[in-house]
Tab-separated table of C-alpha atoms in Angstrom:
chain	number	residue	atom	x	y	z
F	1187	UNK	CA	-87.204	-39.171	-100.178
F	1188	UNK	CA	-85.128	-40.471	-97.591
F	1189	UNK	CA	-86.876	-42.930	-96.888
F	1190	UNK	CA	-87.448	-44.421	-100.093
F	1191	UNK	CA	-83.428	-44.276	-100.674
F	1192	UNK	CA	-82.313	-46.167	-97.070
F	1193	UNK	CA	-85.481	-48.795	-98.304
F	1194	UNK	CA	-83.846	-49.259	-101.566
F	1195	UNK	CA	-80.124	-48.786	-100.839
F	1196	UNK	CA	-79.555	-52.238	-100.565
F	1197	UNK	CA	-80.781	-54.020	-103.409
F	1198	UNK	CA	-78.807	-50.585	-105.522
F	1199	UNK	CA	-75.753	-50.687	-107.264
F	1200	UNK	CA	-74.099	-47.282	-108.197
F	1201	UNK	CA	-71.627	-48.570	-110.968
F	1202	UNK	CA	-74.367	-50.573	-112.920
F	1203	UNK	CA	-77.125	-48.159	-112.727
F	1204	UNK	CA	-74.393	-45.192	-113.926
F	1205	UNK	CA	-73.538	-47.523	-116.823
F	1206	UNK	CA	-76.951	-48.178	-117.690
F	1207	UNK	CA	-77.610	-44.240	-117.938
F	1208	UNK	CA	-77.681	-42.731	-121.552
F	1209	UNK	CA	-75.811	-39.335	-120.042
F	1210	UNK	CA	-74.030	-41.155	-116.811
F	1211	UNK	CA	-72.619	-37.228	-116.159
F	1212	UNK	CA	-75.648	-35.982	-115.038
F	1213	UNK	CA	-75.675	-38.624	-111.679
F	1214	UNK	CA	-72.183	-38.847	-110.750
F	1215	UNK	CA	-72.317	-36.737	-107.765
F	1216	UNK	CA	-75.142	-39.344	-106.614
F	1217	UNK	CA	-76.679	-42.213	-108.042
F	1218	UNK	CA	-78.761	-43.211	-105.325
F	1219	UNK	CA	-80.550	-39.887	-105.320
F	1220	UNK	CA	-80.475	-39.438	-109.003
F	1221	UNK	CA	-82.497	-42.843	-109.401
F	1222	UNK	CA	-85.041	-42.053	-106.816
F	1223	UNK	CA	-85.545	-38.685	-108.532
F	1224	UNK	CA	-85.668	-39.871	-112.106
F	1225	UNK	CA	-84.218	-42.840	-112.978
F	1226	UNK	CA	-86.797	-45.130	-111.856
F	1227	UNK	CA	-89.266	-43.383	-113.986
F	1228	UNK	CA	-87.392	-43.665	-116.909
F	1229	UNK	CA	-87.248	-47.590	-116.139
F	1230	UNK	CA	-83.425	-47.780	-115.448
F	1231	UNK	CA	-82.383	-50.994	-114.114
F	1232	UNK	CA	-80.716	-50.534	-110.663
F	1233	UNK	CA	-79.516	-53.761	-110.335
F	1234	UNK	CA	-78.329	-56.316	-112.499
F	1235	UNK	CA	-80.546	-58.827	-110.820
F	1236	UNK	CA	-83.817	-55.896	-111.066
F	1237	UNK	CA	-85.151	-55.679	-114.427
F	1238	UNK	CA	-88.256	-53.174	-113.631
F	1239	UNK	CA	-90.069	-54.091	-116.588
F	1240	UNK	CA	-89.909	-57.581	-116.041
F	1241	UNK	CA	-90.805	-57.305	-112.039
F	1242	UNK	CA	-93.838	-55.057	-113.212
F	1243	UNK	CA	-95.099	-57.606	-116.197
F	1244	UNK	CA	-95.258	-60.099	-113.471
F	1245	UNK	CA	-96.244	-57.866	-110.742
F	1246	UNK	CA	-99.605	-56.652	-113.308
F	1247	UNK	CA	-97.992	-53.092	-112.266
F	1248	UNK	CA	-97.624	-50.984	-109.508
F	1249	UNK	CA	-97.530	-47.037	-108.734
F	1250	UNK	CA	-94.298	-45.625	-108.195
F	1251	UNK	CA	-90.415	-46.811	-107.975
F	1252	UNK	CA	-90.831	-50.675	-108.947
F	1253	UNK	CA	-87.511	-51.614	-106.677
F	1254	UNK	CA	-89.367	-49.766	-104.171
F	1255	UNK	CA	-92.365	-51.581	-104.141
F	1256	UNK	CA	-90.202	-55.229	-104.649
F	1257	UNK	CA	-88.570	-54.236	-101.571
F	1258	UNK	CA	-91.944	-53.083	-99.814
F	1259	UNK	CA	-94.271	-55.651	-101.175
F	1260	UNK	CA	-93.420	-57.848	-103.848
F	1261	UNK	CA	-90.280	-59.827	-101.942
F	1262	UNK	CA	-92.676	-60.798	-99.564
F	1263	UNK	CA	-95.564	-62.008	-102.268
F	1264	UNK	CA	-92.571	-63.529	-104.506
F	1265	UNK	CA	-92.823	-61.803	-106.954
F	1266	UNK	CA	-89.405	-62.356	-109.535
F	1267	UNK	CA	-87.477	-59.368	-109.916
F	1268	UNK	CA	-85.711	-60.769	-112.873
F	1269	UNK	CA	-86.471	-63.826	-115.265
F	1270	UNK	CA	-83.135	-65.737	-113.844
F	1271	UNK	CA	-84.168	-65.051	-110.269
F	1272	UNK	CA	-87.309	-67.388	-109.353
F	1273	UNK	CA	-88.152	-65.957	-105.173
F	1274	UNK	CA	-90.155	-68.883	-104.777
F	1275	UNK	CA	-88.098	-71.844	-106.542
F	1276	UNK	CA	-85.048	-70.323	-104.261
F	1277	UNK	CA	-87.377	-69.568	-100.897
F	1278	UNK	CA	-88.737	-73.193	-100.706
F	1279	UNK	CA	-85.050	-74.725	-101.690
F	1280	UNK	CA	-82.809	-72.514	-99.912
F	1281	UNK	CA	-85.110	-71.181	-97.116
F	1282	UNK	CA	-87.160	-73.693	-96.026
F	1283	UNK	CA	-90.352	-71.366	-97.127
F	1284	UNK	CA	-88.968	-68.914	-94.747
F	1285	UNK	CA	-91.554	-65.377	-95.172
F	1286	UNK	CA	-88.820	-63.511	-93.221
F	1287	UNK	CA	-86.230	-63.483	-95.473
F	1288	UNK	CA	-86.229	-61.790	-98.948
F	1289	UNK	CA	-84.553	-64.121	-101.000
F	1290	UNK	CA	-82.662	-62.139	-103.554
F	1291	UNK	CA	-81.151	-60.603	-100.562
F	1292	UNK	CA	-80.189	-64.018	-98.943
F	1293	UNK	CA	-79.048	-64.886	-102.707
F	1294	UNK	CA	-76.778	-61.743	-103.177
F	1295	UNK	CA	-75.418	-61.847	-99.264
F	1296	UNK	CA	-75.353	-65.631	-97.976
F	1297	UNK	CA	-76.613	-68.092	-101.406
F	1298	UNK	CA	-74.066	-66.960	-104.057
F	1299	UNK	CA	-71.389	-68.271	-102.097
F	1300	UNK	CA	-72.623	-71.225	-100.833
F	1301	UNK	CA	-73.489	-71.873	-104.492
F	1302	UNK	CA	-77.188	-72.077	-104.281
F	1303	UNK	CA	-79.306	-71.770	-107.504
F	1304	UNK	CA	-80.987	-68.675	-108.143
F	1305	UNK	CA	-83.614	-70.715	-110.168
F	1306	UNK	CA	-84.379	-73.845	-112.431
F	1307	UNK	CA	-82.960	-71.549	-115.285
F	1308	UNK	CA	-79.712	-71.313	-114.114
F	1309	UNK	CA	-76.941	-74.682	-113.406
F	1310	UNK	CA	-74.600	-72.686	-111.005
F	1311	UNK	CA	-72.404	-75.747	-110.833
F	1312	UNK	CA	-72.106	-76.352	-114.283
F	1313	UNK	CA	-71.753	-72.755	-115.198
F	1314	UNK	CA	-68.593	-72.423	-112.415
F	1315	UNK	CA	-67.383	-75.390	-113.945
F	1316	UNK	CA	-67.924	-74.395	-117.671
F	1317	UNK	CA	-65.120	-70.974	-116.800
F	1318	UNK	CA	-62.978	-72.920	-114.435
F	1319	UNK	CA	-64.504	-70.653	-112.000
F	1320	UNK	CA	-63.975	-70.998	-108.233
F	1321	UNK	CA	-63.378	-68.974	-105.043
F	1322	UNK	CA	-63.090	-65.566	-107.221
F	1323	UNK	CA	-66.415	-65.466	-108.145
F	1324	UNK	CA	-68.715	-64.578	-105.178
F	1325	UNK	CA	-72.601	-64.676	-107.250
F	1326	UNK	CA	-71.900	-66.648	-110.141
F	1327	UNK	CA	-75.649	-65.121	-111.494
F	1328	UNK	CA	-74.526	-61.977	-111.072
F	1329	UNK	CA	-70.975	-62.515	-112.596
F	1330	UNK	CA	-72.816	-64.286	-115.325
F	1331	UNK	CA	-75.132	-61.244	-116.055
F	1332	UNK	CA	-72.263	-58.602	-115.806
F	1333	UNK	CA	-69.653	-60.528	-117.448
F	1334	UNK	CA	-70.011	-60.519	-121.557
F	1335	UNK	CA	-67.609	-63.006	-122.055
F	1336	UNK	CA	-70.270	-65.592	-120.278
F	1337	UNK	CA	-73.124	-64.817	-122.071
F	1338	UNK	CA	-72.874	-68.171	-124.760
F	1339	UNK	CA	-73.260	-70.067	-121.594
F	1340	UNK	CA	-76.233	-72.296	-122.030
F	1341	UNK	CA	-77.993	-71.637	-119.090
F	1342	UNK	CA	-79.702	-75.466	-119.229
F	1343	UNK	CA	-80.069	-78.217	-121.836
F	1344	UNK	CA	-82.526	-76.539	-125.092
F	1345	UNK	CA	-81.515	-72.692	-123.820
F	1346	UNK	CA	-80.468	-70.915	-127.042
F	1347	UNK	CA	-77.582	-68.285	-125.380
F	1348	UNK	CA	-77.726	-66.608	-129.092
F	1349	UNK	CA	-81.083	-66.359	-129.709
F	1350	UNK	CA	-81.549	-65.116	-126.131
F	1351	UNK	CA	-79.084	-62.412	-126.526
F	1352	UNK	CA	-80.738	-60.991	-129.848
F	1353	UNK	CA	-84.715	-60.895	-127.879
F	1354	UNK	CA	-82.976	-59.043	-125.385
F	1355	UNK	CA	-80.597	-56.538	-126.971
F	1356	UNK	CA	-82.369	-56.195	-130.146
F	1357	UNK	CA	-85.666	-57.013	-130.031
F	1358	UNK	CA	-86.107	-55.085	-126.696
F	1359	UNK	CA	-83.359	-52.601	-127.170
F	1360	UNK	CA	-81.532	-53.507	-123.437
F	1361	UNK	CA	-78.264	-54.756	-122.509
F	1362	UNK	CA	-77.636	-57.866	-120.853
């Protein structure tokens, strides 16, 4: 168990998996452990860049925690852990085709602020300029997908922000 929690610890975030949890309460004391005991089975996003049914439609399933098995296997095979985050698209512009480096990592540490696109999907430049944004966002994706007051952005030319929003919240039953 410890294990699995230092392997996953750094693609987790705390505050967005609590807010994703119908009864938040019962994983205050902590979140980490909660989601390696039960929240991964229940298929509660740990990150707002890991959508685990998404990484598992593309990754034809796997056994077990699915950020657990991005961060074991499917970085490495490229696998997308979200349909804004293309690991190949970014690992061949941004990396060079670097296998070391797990891109969504480099993306949420080094590529966010140097302003690299996450993917073909998403204009960082033109969504920066769109707010006015500068300096005070650090991952424009991320403050995109956190940030409801961004999500009419037209991610590129033909993207339907409206229609998007309905597949995901009500078709599927999610939040953005």
């Amino acid at each position: 168990m410890k294990r699995h929690a230092r392997d996953i610890a750094p693609l987790f975030d705390p505050f967005f998996y609590l807010d994703r949890l119908d009864r938040p309460e019962e994983a205050i004391a902590n979140p980490l452990l909660h989601y390696v005991l039960a929240g991964w089975r229940d298929g509660v996003s740990p990150h707002p860049l890991f959508a685990p049914d998404y990484y598992l439609s593309r990754r034809g399933g796997a056994a077990g925690d699915p950020l657990l098995d991005f961060r074991r296997e499917g970085a490495a095979r490229d696998i997308d852990p979200h349909p804004l985050f293309d690991m190949a698209f970014y690992r061949e512009r941004w990396l060079g085709g670097d296998k070391t480096v797990d891109p969504l990592e480099h993306y949420l540490e080094i590529g966010g602020r140097r302003r690299h696109d996450p993917s073909p999907r998403f204009d960082t430049a033109a969504f920066l300029e769109r707010f006015g944004l500068g300096d005070e966002v650090e991952v424009p994706l991320l403050a995109f997908l956190v940030s409801p007051q961004y999500h009419e952005f037209a991610l590129f030319p033909g993207f339907d922000a409206g229609l998007y929003r309905y597949q995901v919240e009500v078709e599927r039953g999610q939040r953005l």
